[in-house]
Each structure stands twice: as C-alpha cells, then as structure tokens.
Short mmCIF file of C-alpha atoms and ligand atoms in Angstrom, two decimals:
data_model
loop_
_atom_site.label_atom_id
_atom_site.label_comp_id
_atom_site.label_asym_id
_atom_site.label_seq_id
_atom_site.Cartn_x
_atom_site.Cartn_y
_atom_site.Cartn_z
CA MET A 1261 93.82 139.71 70.94
CA GLU A 1262 96.75 139.91 73.31
CA SER A 1263 98.13 136.58 74.71
CA PHE A 1264 98.18 136.46 78.43
CA TYR A 1265 99.91 133.61 79.96
CA ILE A 1266 99.52 133.45 83.81
CA THR A 1267 100.98 130.74 86.45
CA THR A 1268 100.63 130.19 90.14
CA ALA A 1269 103.44 128.64 92.08
CA ILE A 1270 103.36 124.94 91.92
CA ASP A 1271 102.54 123.42 95.47
CA TYR A 1272 104.76 121.05 97.31
CA VAL A 1273 102.74 117.84 97.72
CA ASN A 1274 104.09 116.77 101.11
CA GLY A 1275 100.98 117.91 102.75
CA SER A 1276 97.19 118.78 102.11
CA PRO A 1277 96.28 122.18 100.45
CA HIS A 1278 95.57 124.88 102.96
CA LEU A 1279 93.92 128.22 102.94
CA GLY A 1280 97.37 130.00 101.62
CA HIS A 1281 97.56 127.73 98.52
CA ALA A 1282 93.85 128.14 97.88
CA TYR A 1283 94.28 131.87 98.18
CA GLU A 1284 97.10 132.00 95.45
CA LYS A 1285 94.81 130.07 93.09
CA VAL A 1286 91.81 132.30 93.76
CA LEU A 1287 93.83 135.48 93.14
CA THR A 1288 95.22 134.25 89.98
CA ASP A 1289 91.79 133.19 88.94
CA VAL A 1290 90.37 136.50 89.44
CA ILE A 1291 93.16 138.14 87.40
CA ALA A 1292 92.57 135.31 84.61
CA ARG A 1293 89.08 135.98 84.53
CA PHE A 1294 89.40 139.72 84.63
CA ARG A 1295 91.59 139.43 81.36
CA ARG A 1296 89.64 137.00 79.68
CA GLN A 1297 86.31 139.06 79.92
CA ARG A 1298 88.50 142.03 78.52
CA GLY A 1299 89.11 140.11 75.58
CA ASP A 1300 92.65 138.48 76.23
CA ARG A 1301 93.63 135.11 75.14
CA VAL A 1302 94.41 133.76 78.67
CA HIS A 1303 96.22 130.63 79.21
CA PHE A 1304 96.20 129.85 82.87
CA LEU A 1305 98.61 127.22 84.39
CA THR A 1306 98.81 125.67 87.73
CA GLY A 1307 100.19 122.49 89.25
CA VAL A 1308 102.27 120.75 91.94
CA ASP A 1309 105.97 120.26 92.63
CA GLU A 1310 106.66 116.51 93.13
CA HIS A 1311 110.33 116.00 93.58
CA GLY A 1312 112.90 116.41 96.38
CA GLN A 1313 113.85 115.46 99.97
CA LYS A 1314 110.73 116.56 101.41
CA VAL A 1315 108.46 114.36 99.07
CA GLN A 1316 110.64 111.53 99.33
CA ALA A 1317 110.78 111.76 103.17
CA SER A 1318 106.85 111.83 103.38
CA ALA A 1319 106.30 108.90 101.11
CA LYS A 1320 108.93 107.05 103.29
CA LYS A 1321 107.07 107.83 106.36
CA ARG A 1322 103.95 106.33 104.87
CA GLY A 1323 105.69 103.38 103.65
CA ILE A 1324 104.64 103.78 100.05
CA PRO A 1325 106.71 104.59 96.80
CA PRO A 1326 107.21 108.12 96.21
CA GLN A 1327 105.03 107.99 92.92
CA GLN A 1328 102.13 106.56 94.74
CA PHE A 1329 102.39 109.03 97.22
CA CYS A 1330 102.53 111.95 94.67
CA ASP A 1331 99.51 110.48 92.74
CA GLU A 1332 97.58 110.53 96.00
CA VAL A 1333 98.40 114.33 97.14
CA SER A 1334 98.39 115.55 93.55
CA ALA A 1335 94.83 114.38 93.40
CA GLU A 1336 93.83 116.23 96.47
CA PHE A 1337 95.30 119.53 94.97
CA ARG A 1338 93.68 118.97 91.72
CA ALA A 1339 90.22 118.17 93.24
CA LEU A 1340 90.41 121.56 94.94
CA LEU A 1341 90.39 123.76 91.85
CA PRO A 1342 86.89 123.00 90.58
CA LYS A 1343 85.52 123.38 94.25
CA LEU A 1344 87.04 127.02 94.23
CA ASN A 1345 85.63 127.79 90.65
CA ILE A 1346 89.20 128.12 89.15
CA THR A 1347 89.40 128.31 85.35
CA ASN A 1348 92.82 127.03 84.86
CA ASP A 1349 93.57 125.64 81.33
CA ASP A 1350 96.30 123.25 82.32
CA PHE A 1351 97.46 121.55 85.51
CA ILE A 1352 101.17 120.39 85.45
CA ARG A 1353 103.05 117.79 87.69
CA THR A 1354 106.72 117.91 87.71
CA THR A 1355 106.69 114.02 87.53
CA GLU A 1356 105.05 113.98 84.00
CA ALA A 1357 107.25 113.09 80.89
CA ARG A 1358 106.61 116.53 79.23
CA HIS A 1359 108.20 118.33 82.00
CA GLN A 1360 111.12 116.02 82.65
CA ARG A 1361 111.97 116.18 78.93
CA VAL A 1362 112.16 120.08 79.02
CA VAL A 1363 114.06 119.95 82.26
CA ARG A 1364 116.82 117.49 80.76
CA GLN A 1365 116.89 119.44 77.49
CA VAL A 1366 117.56 122.77 79.18
CA LEU A 1367 120.24 120.97 81.50
CA GLN A 1368 121.94 119.69 78.44
CA GLN A 1369 121.96 122.82 76.54
CA LEU A 1370 123.27 124.80 79.44
CA HIS A 1371 126.04 122.05 80.12
CA ASP A 1372 127.03 122.00 76.42
CA GLN A 1373 127.26 125.99 76.62
CA GLY A 1374 129.60 125.57 79.63
CA GLN A 1375 127.19 127.34 82.08
CA ILE A 1376 127.25 124.13 84.20
CA TYR A 1377 130.29 122.79 85.88
CA LEU A 1378 131.46 120.01 88.30
CA ASP A 1379 132.85 121.17 91.44
CA GLU A 1380 133.40 120.12 95.25
CA TYR A 1381 130.67 121.22 97.61
CA ARG A 1382 131.52 121.56 101.24
CA GLY A 1383 128.98 121.81 104.07
CA PHE A 1384 127.40 120.56 107.36
CA TYR A 1385 125.17 117.41 106.78
CA SER A 1386 122.58 115.71 108.80
CA THR A 1387 122.36 112.28 108.30
CA ARG A 1388 119.29 111.95 110.48
CA GLN A 1389 117.45 114.69 108.58
CA GLU A 1390 119.14 113.77 105.17
CA GLN A 1391 119.93 117.49 104.30
CA PHE A 1392 122.50 120.17 104.36
CA LEU A 1393 122.33 122.78 107.12
CA GLN A 1394 123.04 126.41 107.13
CA ASP A 1395 124.47 128.50 109.66
CA LYS A 1396 120.75 129.75 110.29
CA ASP A 1397 119.81 126.38 111.29
CA ARG A 1398 122.31 126.60 114.47
CA ASN A 1399 121.23 127.44 118.11
CA PRO A 1400 121.97 130.87 119.30
CA ASP A 1401 125.11 129.10 121.04
CA GLY A 1402 126.35 127.75 117.88
CA SER A 1403 125.44 124.06 118.42
CA TRP A 1404 123.18 122.03 116.16
CA PRO A 1405 119.83 121.39 117.41
CA GLU A 1406 118.71 117.85 118.72
CA ILE A 1407 116.61 116.99 115.58
CA TYR A 1408 119.53 117.01 113.36
CA GLY A 1409 121.36 114.26 115.28
CA GLU A 1410 124.93 114.07 114.41
CA VAL A 1411 126.07 116.74 112.15
CA THR A 1412 129.30 116.29 110.16
CA GLU A 1413 131.18 118.44 107.73
CA ILE A 1414 131.47 116.70 104.40
CA THR A 1415 132.72 117.48 100.90
CA GLU A 1416 130.86 116.18 97.92
CA SER A 1417 131.15 116.55 94.23
CA ASN A 1418 128.24 118.52 92.63
CA TYR A 1419 127.34 120.57 89.52
CA PHE A 1420 127.15 124.26 89.64
CA PHE A 1421 125.05 126.78 87.44
CA ARG A 1422 126.89 129.77 86.73
CA LEU A 1423 124.81 132.39 88.47
CA ARG A 1424 127.32 134.95 89.19
CA GLN A 1425 128.42 135.43 85.70
CA HIS A 1426 124.78 136.63 85.00
CA GLN A 1427 124.59 139.01 88.09
CA GLU A 1428 125.34 142.49 86.49
CA TRP A 1429 122.97 141.34 83.49
CA LEU A 1430 120.10 140.81 85.96
CA VAL A 1431 120.67 144.15 87.80
CA ASP A 1432 120.65 145.94 84.45
CA PHE A 1433 117.49 144.05 83.47
CA LEU A 1434 115.74 145.27 86.69
CA MET A 1435 116.66 148.74 86.36
CA GLN A 1436 115.48 148.87 83.03
CA ASN A 1437 112.33 147.15 83.87
CA GLU A 1438 111.04 149.02 87.05
CA HIS A 1439 107.78 147.28 87.07
CA PHE A 1440 108.95 143.91 86.68
CA ILE A 1441 107.98 143.02 90.27
CA PHE A 1442 104.82 143.87 92.00
CA PRO A 1443 104.57 145.36 94.41
CA ALA A 1444 107.24 147.85 93.56
CA TYR A 1445 109.09 147.76 96.92
CA ARG A 1446 109.76 144.20 96.56
CA GLN A 1447 111.87 145.01 93.33
CA LYS A 1448 113.96 147.30 95.44
CA GLN A 1449 114.60 144.41 97.95
CA VAL A 1450 115.86 142.23 95.02
CA LEU A 1451 118.28 145.01 94.00
CA GLU A 1452 119.28 145.19 97.64
CA PHE A 1453 119.96 141.36 97.55
CA LEU A 1454 122.06 141.62 94.35
CA LYS A 1455 124.36 144.11 95.85
CA GLU A 1456 126.17 141.15 97.56
CA PRO A 1457 128.11 138.82 94.94
CA LEU A 1458 126.11 135.84 94.02
CA ASN A 1459 127.15 132.47 94.77
CA ASP A 1460 126.91 130.01 91.72
CA LEU A 1461 123.88 127.35 92.36
CA CYS A 1462 124.37 123.95 93.04
CA ILE A 1463 121.93 122.23 90.95
CA SER A 1464 122.57 118.42 91.51
CA ARG A 1465 122.07 115.94 94.29
CA PRO A 1466 123.97 112.73 94.48
CA ARG A 1467 121.61 109.87 93.96
CA GLU A 1468 123.05 107.95 96.93
CA ARG A 1469 121.41 110.76 99.01
CA LEU A 1470 118.27 111.67 97.03
CA GLU A 1471 116.77 109.24 94.52
CA TRP A 1472 113.46 111.40 93.91
CA GLY A 1473 114.27 113.68 91.15
CA ILE A 1474 115.24 113.96 87.54
CA ARG A 1475 118.32 112.59 86.55
CA LEU A 1476 121.05 115.07 85.12
CA PRO A 1477 121.21 114.09 81.29
CA PHE A 1478 125.05 114.24 81.56
CA ASP A 1479 125.60 112.38 84.65
CA GLU A 1480 123.34 109.54 85.71
CA ASN A 1481 124.68 109.70 89.21
CA TYR A 1482 122.89 112.81 90.17
CA VAL A 1483 119.32 114.14 89.99
CA THR A 1484 118.30 117.84 89.64
CA TYR A 1485 118.03 120.20 92.41
CA VAL A 1486 114.28 120.59 93.09
CA TRP A 1487 114.01 124.31 92.51
CA PHE A 1488 115.81 124.09 89.06
CA ASP A 1489 113.47 121.65 88.11
CA ALA A 1490 110.18 123.23 89.58
CA LEU A 1491 110.88 126.67 87.93
CA LEU A 1492 111.09 125.15 84.54
CA ASN A 1493 107.26 123.99 84.95
CA TYR A 1494 106.25 127.44 83.66
CA TYR A 1495 108.08 126.79 80.41
CA SER A 1496 107.74 123.15 80.05
CA ALA A 1497 104.02 123.29 80.13
CA VAL A 1498 103.88 125.34 77.11
CA ALA A 1499 107.23 124.42 75.26
CA ASP A 1500 105.12 122.78 72.55
CA LYS A 1501 102.17 125.46 72.27
CA PRO A 1502 103.21 128.12 69.94
CA GLY A 1503 102.78 131.85 70.82
CA VAL A 1504 102.36 131.14 74.63
CA TRP A 1505 105.77 131.63 76.16
CA PRO A 1506 106.93 134.10 77.74
CA ALA A 1507 104.49 133.99 80.82
CA THR A 1508 102.65 137.47 81.38
CA ILE A 1509 102.50 137.11 85.04
CA HIS A 1510 104.00 134.64 87.52
CA VAL A 1511 101.75 134.71 90.82
CA ILE A 1512 103.84 133.76 93.60
CA GLY A 1513 103.99 134.19 97.55
CA LYS A 1514 106.69 136.62 98.90
CA ASP A 1515 108.60 133.80 100.53
CA ILE A 1516 109.63 132.19 96.94
CA LEU A 1517 110.53 135.68 95.41
CA VAL A 1518 114.09 136.08 96.41
CA PRO A 1519 116.15 134.31 95.25
CA PRO A 1520 114.22 131.52 93.18
CA HIS A 1521 111.83 133.77 90.98
CA ALA A 1522 113.71 137.00 91.02
CA VAL A 1523 117.09 135.71 90.70
CA TYR A 1524 117.70 131.98 89.53
CA TRP A 1525 114.65 131.91 87.09
CA PRO A 1526 115.53 135.06 85.09
CA ILE A 1527 119.06 133.93 84.96
CA MET A 1528 118.30 130.44 83.87
CA LEU A 1529 116.10 131.71 80.89
CA HIS A 1530 118.52 134.36 79.97
CA ALA A 1531 121.37 131.75 79.89
CA ALA A 1532 119.36 129.35 77.89
CA GLY A 1533 118.38 132.21 75.48
CA LEU A 1534 114.64 132.22 76.31
CA PRO A 1535 112.36 135.23 76.56
CA LEU A 1536 111.71 136.42 80.09
CA PRO A 1537 108.44 136.72 81.71
CA LYS A 1538 106.86 140.00 81.63
CA GLY A 1539 106.25 140.43 85.40
CA ILE A 1540 105.91 138.73 88.89
CA VAL A 1541 103.08 139.45 91.38
CA ALA A 1542 104.39 138.51 94.92
CA HIS A 1543 101.42 138.25 97.38
CA GLY A 1544 101.70 138.25 101.19
CA TRP A 1545 100.71 135.50 103.66
CA TRP A 1546 97.56 134.66 105.39
CA LEU A 1547 98.46 134.62 109.14
CA GLN A 1548 96.84 132.97 112.04
CA ARG A 1549 97.38 135.08 115.37
CA GLY A 1550 100.33 136.85 113.59
CA ALA A 1551 102.14 133.48 112.36
CA LYS A 1552 102.34 132.33 108.71
CA MET A 1553 99.52 129.75 107.87
CA SER A 1554 101.24 126.51 107.32
CA LYS A 1555 101.10 122.88 107.55
CA SER A 1556 104.19 122.47 109.61
CA THR A 1557 103.03 125.09 112.35
CA GLY A 1558 99.67 123.18 112.64
CA ASN A 1559 97.52 126.46 112.11
CA ALA A 1560 96.49 125.55 108.62
CA LEU A 1561 92.86 126.19 107.67
CA ASN A 1562 91.18 123.81 105.42
CA PRO A 1563 89.66 126.05 102.53
CA LEU A 1564 87.09 123.30 101.98
CA ASP A 1565 85.57 123.57 105.25
CA LEU A 1566 84.73 127.20 104.67
CA VAL A 1567 83.55 126.67 101.04
CA ALA A 1568 81.12 123.91 102.43
CA GLU A 1569 79.84 126.15 105.12
CA PHE A 1570 79.46 129.54 103.36
CA GLY A 1571 79.58 128.70 99.73
CA VAL A 1572 82.49 129.38 96.99
CA ASP A 1573 81.85 132.79 96.39
CA ALA A 1574 81.67 134.02 100.06
CA PHE A 1575 85.18 132.34 100.17
CA ARG A 1576 86.54 133.92 96.99
CA TYR A 1577 84.93 137.34 97.92
CA PHE A 1578 86.54 137.30 101.63
CA LEU A 1579 90.01 136.20 100.39
CA ILE A 1580 89.91 139.11 97.61
CA ARG A 1581 88.29 141.89 99.55
CA GLU A 1582 90.33 141.38 102.81
CA MET A 1583 93.94 141.07 101.48
CA ASN A 1584 95.68 143.94 100.01
CA VAL A 1585 97.86 142.03 97.12
CA GLY A 1586 101.56 141.88 98.58
CA GLN A 1587 100.69 142.66 102.17
CA ASP A 1588 100.00 140.03 104.99
CA SER A 1589 96.49 139.40 106.43
CA ASP A 1590 95.38 137.83 109.64
CA PHE A 1591 92.45 135.33 108.86
CA THR A 1592 89.76 135.32 111.69
CA LEU A 1593 86.46 133.67 111.39
CA GLU A 1594 85.00 137.13 113.25
CA GLN A 1595 86.27 139.07 110.39
CA PHE A 1596 84.98 136.47 107.86
CA MET A 1597 81.42 136.70 109.34
CA VAL A 1598 81.59 140.48 109.63
CA ARG A 1599 82.07 140.66 105.74
CA TYR A 1600 79.93 137.94 105.06
CA ASN A 1601 77.07 139.57 107.07
CA SER A 1602 77.31 143.22 106.35
CA GLU A 1603 78.64 143.06 102.79
CA LEU A 1604 77.41 139.91 101.19
CA ALA A 1605 74.21 139.10 103.12
CA ASN A 1606 72.80 142.50 104.19
CA ASN A 1607 74.18 144.62 101.15
CA LEU A 1608 74.07 142.59 98.01
CA GLY A 1609 71.70 139.85 99.33
CA ASN A 1610 69.29 142.48 100.54
CA LEU A 1611 69.24 144.11 97.05
CA VAL A 1612 68.61 140.87 95.40
CA ASN A 1613 65.42 140.21 97.77
CA ARG A 1614 64.06 143.69 97.25
CA THR A 1615 64.27 143.81 93.63
CA LEU A 1616 62.72 140.41 93.24
CA ASN A 1617 60.15 141.02 95.92
CA MET A 1618 58.93 144.31 94.58
CA THR A 1619 58.87 143.62 90.81
CA THR A 1620 56.95 140.40 91.69
CA ARG A 1621 54.25 142.29 94.09
CA PHE A 1622 54.09 145.54 92.12
CA ALA A 1623 54.87 144.61 88.41
CA GLY A 1624 53.64 141.07 88.17
CA GLY A 1625 57.20 139.86 88.03
CA VAL A 1626 58.23 141.77 84.74
CA VAL A 1627 60.99 144.62 84.96
CA PRO A 1628 58.89 147.73 83.53
CA ALA A 1629 60.49 150.29 81.30
CA ALA A 1630 61.80 153.12 83.35
CA GLY A 1631 59.40 156.35 83.73
CA PRO A 1632 61.12 159.65 83.72
CA ASP A 1633 64.22 159.95 86.07
CA THR A 1634 64.63 162.38 89.01
CA GLU A 1635 67.70 163.79 90.83
CA LEU A 1636 67.69 160.52 92.89
CA GLU A 1637 68.23 158.36 89.61
CA GLN A 1638 70.58 160.66 88.03
CA GLY A 1639 72.75 160.62 91.33
CA LEU A 1640 72.88 157.13 91.53
CA ARG A 1641 73.73 156.70 87.58
CA ALA A 1642 76.50 159.23 88.29
CA LEU A 1643 78.02 157.20 91.08
CA TRP A 1644 77.63 154.12 88.84
CA ALA A 1645 79.78 155.69 85.97
CA ALA A 1646 82.28 156.81 88.83
CA THR A 1647 82.38 153.39 90.27
CA ARG A 1648 82.99 151.58 86.95
CA ASP A 1649 85.67 154.05 85.83
CA ALA A 1650 87.56 153.45 88.93
CA PHE A 1651 86.99 149.92 89.27
CA ILE A 1652 88.59 148.83 86.18
CA PRO A 1653 91.98 150.45 86.58
CA LEU A 1654 92.13 149.31 90.27
CA CYS A 1655 91.81 145.83 89.04
CA GLU A 1656 94.54 146.44 86.30
CA ASP A 1657 96.82 147.52 89.15
CA PHE A 1658 96.08 144.56 91.44
CA GLN A 1659 94.20 146.77 93.80
CA PHE A 1660 91.09 144.23 93.96
CA HIS A 1661 90.39 144.91 97.73
CA THR A 1662 89.74 148.72 97.03
CA ALA A 1663 87.79 147.89 93.79
CA LEU A 1664 85.42 145.67 95.91
CA GLU A 1665 84.99 148.38 98.21
CA ARG A 1666 83.82 150.79 95.70
CA ALA A 1667 81.58 148.31 94.39
CA MET A 1668 80.32 147.83 97.90
CA VAL A 1669 79.61 151.69 98.23
CA PHE A 1670 77.52 151.44 95.00
CA LEU A 1671 75.39 148.73 96.42
CA THR A 1672 75.06 150.65 99.61
CA GLU A 1673 73.70 153.65 97.87
CA THR A 1674 71.44 151.67 95.78
CA ASN A 1675 69.81 150.37 98.91
CA ALA A 1676 69.79 153.81 100.38
CA TYR A 1677 68.23 154.91 96.97
CA ILE A 1678 65.31 152.31 97.44
CA GLU A 1679 64.69 153.51 100.91
CA LYS A 1680 64.46 156.99 99.76
CA ARG A 1681 62.16 156.10 96.77
CA ALA A 1682 60.09 153.64 98.88
CA PRO A 1683 58.38 151.98 96.03
CA TRP A 1684 56.15 150.10 98.71
CA LYS A 1685 54.66 153.59 99.26
CA LEU A 1686 54.36 154.29 95.63
CA GLY A 1687 52.77 151.02 94.92
CA LYS A 1688 49.93 152.01 97.11
CA SER A 1689 49.27 155.45 95.61
CA ALA A 1690 46.59 155.93 92.89
CA ALA A 1691 48.43 159.03 91.44
CA PRO A 1692 49.64 158.53 87.76
CA GLU A 1693 53.15 160.28 88.58
CA ASP A 1694 53.55 157.78 91.37
CA ALA A 1695 52.86 154.90 89.02
CA ALA A 1696 55.68 156.36 86.64
CA LEU A 1697 58.09 156.66 89.59
CA LEU A 1698 57.14 153.30 90.86
CA ARG A 1699 58.22 151.90 87.24
CA THR A 1700 61.37 154.15 87.18
CA SER A 1701 62.28 152.72 90.76
CA LEU A 1702 61.80 148.97 89.89
CA ALA A 1703 63.81 149.48 86.57
CA THR A 1704 66.59 151.40 88.51
CA MET A 1705 67.06 148.71 91.21
CA ALA A 1706 67.03 145.97 88.54
CA GLU A 1707 69.39 147.46 86.49
CA ALA A 1708 71.86 148.75 89.25
CA LEU A 1709 71.86 145.14 90.62
CA ARG A 1710 72.73 143.61 87.23
CA LEU A 1711 75.46 146.04 86.76
CA ALA A 1712 76.90 145.44 90.18
CA VAL A 1713 77.23 141.67 89.94
CA THR A 1714 78.68 142.30 86.31
CA LEU A 1715 81.29 144.33 87.64
CA ILE A 1716 82.53 141.77 90.32
CA GLN A 1717 81.86 138.74 88.17
CA HIS A 1718 85.45 137.89 87.96
CA VAL A 1719 85.38 137.45 92.00
CA THR A 1720 81.96 136.13 92.52
CA PRO A 1721 81.30 134.21 89.20
CA ALA A 1722 78.77 131.84 90.65
CA THR A 1723 76.77 134.70 92.21
CA ALA A 1724 76.79 136.75 89.17
CA ASP A 1725 75.48 133.88 87.14
CA LYS A 1726 72.67 133.24 89.76
CA VAL A 1727 71.71 136.70 89.85
CA ARG A 1728 71.36 137.17 86.17
CA ALA A 1729 69.29 134.01 85.88
CA VAL A 1730 66.64 135.34 88.47
CA LEU A 1731 66.72 138.71 86.64
CA GLY A 1732 65.89 136.68 83.31
CA HIS A 1733 68.99 138.25 81.78
CA ALA A 1734 71.53 136.40 79.33
CA PRO A 1735 74.56 138.57 79.21
CA GLY A 1736 76.28 139.40 75.78
CA PRO A 1737 79.68 138.40 74.91
CA ASP A 1738 81.06 142.01 75.27
CA TRP A 1739 81.80 142.65 79.17
CA LYS A 1740 82.56 146.31 78.80
CA ALA A 1741 79.28 146.88 77.05
CA GLU A 1742 77.31 145.00 79.58
CA LEU A 1743 78.64 147.76 82.20
CA ASP A 1744 76.53 150.47 80.32
CA TRP A 1745 73.61 151.56 82.28
CA GLY A 1746 70.67 150.93 79.95
CA GLY A 1747 67.22 149.45 79.40
CA ARG A 1748 68.70 145.80 78.89
CA LEU A 1749 66.29 144.33 81.51
CA THR A 1750 63.01 145.79 80.44
CA GLY A 1751 60.47 143.15 79.85
CA ALA A 1752 62.46 140.53 81.60
CA LYS A 1753 60.67 138.00 83.69
CA VAL A 1754 62.13 137.97 87.10
CA ALA A 1755 61.96 134.91 89.66
CA PRO A 1756 60.11 135.65 92.72
CA ALA A 1757 62.86 134.95 95.25
CA LEU A 1758 66.47 133.89 95.66
CA VAL A 1759 68.43 133.23 98.75
CA LEU A 1760 72.08 133.98 97.95
CA PHE A 1761 73.86 134.36 101.29
CA PRO A 1762 71.76 132.52 103.87
CA ARG A 1763 72.40 133.36 107.46
CA PRO A 1764 74.50 130.50 108.78
CA ALA A 1765 72.81 128.58 111.72
CA PRO A 1766 73.74 129.80 115.03
CA PRO A 1767 76.16 127.78 116.95
CA THR A 1768 74.60 124.95 118.55
CA LYS A 1769 74.75 124.94 122.42
CA PRO A 1770 76.92 122.07 123.83
N1 MSP B 1076 107.08 124.20 95.60
C1 MSP B 1076 107.46 125.57 95.63
C2 MSP B 1076 107.03 126.52 94.68
C3 MSP B 1076 107.70 126.27 93.30
S1 MSP B 1076 107.08 127.27 92.06
C4 MSP B 1076 108.18 127.01 90.78
C5 MSP B 1076 106.62 126.12 97.05
N2 MSP B 1076 105.61 125.30 97.36
S2 MSP B 1076 104.59 125.55 98.53
O1 MSP B 1076 103.41 124.56 98.82
O2 MSP B 1076 105.46 125.85 99.82
O3 MSP B 1076 103.88 126.88 98.45
C6 MSP B 1076 103.36 127.34 97.12
C7 MSP B 1076 102.61 128.62 97.11
O4 MSP B 1076 101.66 128.97 98.36
C8 MSP B 1076 103.64 129.88 97.21
O5 MSP B 1076 103.59 130.64 96.50
C9 MSP B 1076 103.48 130.06 98.83
O6 MSP B 1076 103.95 131.52 99.04
C10 MSP B 1076 102.21 129.94 99.02
N3 MSP B 1076 101.60 129.92 100.30
C11 MSP B 1076 102.02 128.94 101.26
N4 MSP B 1076 101.56 129.37 102.51
C12 MSP B 1076 101.13 130.65 102.39
C13 MSP B 1076 100.12 131.50 103.13
N5 MSP B 1076 100.04 131.17 104.63
N6 MSP B 1076 99.74 132.50 102.94
C14 MSP B 1076 99.59 132.86 101.38
N7 MSP B 1076 100.19 132.21 100.55
C15 MSP B 1076 101.25 131.04 101.00
O7 MSP B 1076 106.96 127.01 97.70
#
C-alpha cells in the first residue's frame, strides 16, 4: 500500500472562510478520495495559520486577546469542513503545542548548524500599520500612501536564515525533478525567479513590535516570522507519526508558490536534513468580475450560502467541473445555474428519474436480468469502456474538469439510448422479443447509472451514496472492480423515486 500524504495551505484566521478557501479544500478532498479508493494509505491534513501581525491586529480591533480571537475564527474554518464533506484526517492550528515544539526544535537545530545568524535589518516602517513597507507599496510618484501615516527608515537587529547558500542546490533539484510543480509552466517561473540572487530570509520579529508568534528558542526577545512558522505545519503535524513524512502533494494557490512554497520551504527542509515533498499543485484563483475573490476586496462569496441553497454535491461538482486546475475562473451564479440545470438536474437527475420510474412501472421495482444485446447496447458499453479508461488517467493528471466532461457525455448518451430504445413503447407490446428488449433496456440504464455515479464518486460522494441506495446496491471494497460493466444489479429492489437536484424556487418578485 502506497503512503499518500496530502495537505492544503493553512488559512489565515483574520477573516471568515470564503469560496476560494472552500475550493482548495474540495480540490484536495477530491484528490484524497481518488487516491483512497485506489487503495493508497492516505493522510489528509488541513488547518489554520494563527500567528502574525494581521491576526494580532484583527484581535486588537475586536478588543479581545489574540488566542480567544483565534479560537473563534478557527472554529468557523473547522466547521466548514464537514459541511463540504471533506475527509481530512487531521486539522492543525499553529498555536497548538505540538506545532510550536517542532518549530522551536527546527529553529534551534538550524541555529546550532550556523544556518541562522543575527544581523541588522534596514527598511521603511509604518508605525500606524506596524509593518515594514516595500517599494511596491509606494505611490507612483514615490510617496507613501496616506494609510501608512508617518513612514521612517529604521534599522533593527534580526535573525536571518541562509537562503542564498542553498540557491544552486535548489536550482539543481528543480532541474532534476521536472515534475515537482504542477502545472509545469509554474516550475519554469520558479527557475526564472531563481536567476536573480536570493536574499537571506529575515525569520524574526522583535517582540516589542509583534508579540503574537512563536518565541525563538535561542533569543526570547524575538518571535518567529509567520511564514517560517506556518510552512512547518506540514511536518509538525506528522513529526510523531512514523512513515508519513514526506508529503506527497502540497495543494496551494498560485499566490503562495513563489517564494514561500517553492523556495523557502524546500530550502528549509534541505538545510534541516529532512526529505522533500514529492510535489506541489498550485491552483488558480476564483475571480469575481475579473478580480481575485478575497475578504479584503469585499467580493468574497460565502460557500455555505451556495451549499444551503443547492446542496453540497452541486457545489463540489461545479467547482471541480468549472476550474481547470492551475488556471483562474470567474465565478458567476449564471454559470453555476447552467451547469446545475443542464448537467446535474437534466442529465444525471433525469437518468435517475427514468430508471426508477420505469423499473417500478414495467418490472415491479426489481432490476431484471438483461435479455440479448443489440448494437445499441454494445455501442453504449463501448462508450463506457472508453470513458472509464480515459477518466482515470485524467484524474491522475489533475484534469478533473475534462474527466467530468467525459462522464457527462456518457450520461447524455445513456439518456439518448433510452430515447432510442423507448422502454415505454416496449412495455405496451405483447411480443416476447419486445419483452426481452425491455428487460435489456431496464438492466442497461440501471447499470449505466450505477457505473456513472461510481466513476465520479470522489467529486459527488453523497450523490453516489444516494443513487446506490435507491438502486438497492451496496458497493464492494474494490473501486476499480465496481467500474466493470456487469450484472451487479440483477434482482435489486429499487426505490420508486428520488429527487436529487430539485429545481430551485424561481426568484420571488419584489
Ligand atoms: N496562511 C497562508 C498560507 C500558509 S501555508 C503554509 C495564506 N492564507 S490565506 O488564507 O490567505 O490563503 C489560503 C489559501 O487559500 C491559499 O492557498 C490561497 O491561494 C487560497 N485562496 C485564497 N483566495 C483564493 C481565491 N480567490 N481563489 C482560490 N484560492 C485562493 O496564504
């Protein structure tokens, strides 16, 4: 059994979760479920990033201690997971003792090895915002924006991690591991970034400026820079679980690839003598009218509203069907409704209705054994074989949107088969060959439905369970074997009806 350790980014708790956060969890869950059903030993970690300036400032604004603030917001992030049907094995908070212990251990080790040194840091500092500024924060005319108040150039002692020393090693590593980052063009961007010499990384913040962080083990006057702390969550969560580290895949958004995940993280591990993850998947952004959906721009959608209105599987299906992993996608309710109506309600929902309704009307609610096949059934079976054979490698390559498109084609063709075969006509005929064809058609549509929901069950798990329940089918443990076209449903007692994707109520007139 292969060990498969998968992680998401850990979310900042300075605001409530939005659709972008939910997408990353769903995408990671789809990969985790896919690997689990293929027999891998999956460990799935997600969590929250609780330290740093932003969190300290948000707590201050609310007038409560940072820990209390973190407890409240983290609970919100955690509560989202079961609502999205996420199958994480663990949830880490960076304020937990198990995490802080490992961060301090790694810092101490790197300090002992001479990888961390004390130096002067010079920069422009905004007292009002309590942060260092960069040139990109300036107005086009070179002045500082109003929000920063008075900006002064200050010099401060800080600890630095020797990133520069490992730059050539990282370039070699990326050249030798061409598929380390998905999509491949992102790996090229990292190599491009590494053409410029790296600066060593400032990994400390003086406590008089920032209290809310993990104290440096070798100097109590400082706390750890939030990224150095946060990245280590992937390791700290499993440090005492033998055989889990290294991670197989870190799933993250493209905004936190360079430099944190593609530069700092591999170098931190390498310097500490720890094995590197096998890969990084960098997904794109959900946009609204072209702008990144985020709390600060005020265009964030609450995923729970969509789940409440359309159900968890419609939400999961849309995110995975619409987004080409790595690229950006604009979220519109219109597009959501198009996919909901045409693919889920009309295509899948319709097949469910017809199968249950006709089996009930023409076979007393029991799936009959198939009679002889005709070209029509053979054609549908051939399409099934091709669909399944293409679907699995597409999922392995994170091409879930195309995989789902293929599954939809199979469902469309199954509905077309029913139209052509017209069991409602066969049911009225007294000819014995029509009775045999009727049995074949009922067995065929039930089997096609069972196969289709089993194929996409990592995306829409609740739907697969519901459909199998109304088909009277309990799946075996071997997912791949379940994808073989066979007579698994012969004799199964089906339920008379199931409304899977109800038409949403039309908007009420004001
Ligand atoms: N705390 C850091 C990550 C530390 S990982 C060691 C952070 N947090 S975040 O809350 O800002 O973002 C968490 C994840 O959500 C990131 O991977 C980010 O890319 C993703 N998303 C946030 N907004 C997004 C969209 N609008 N669309 C898709 N995902 C985006 O960064």
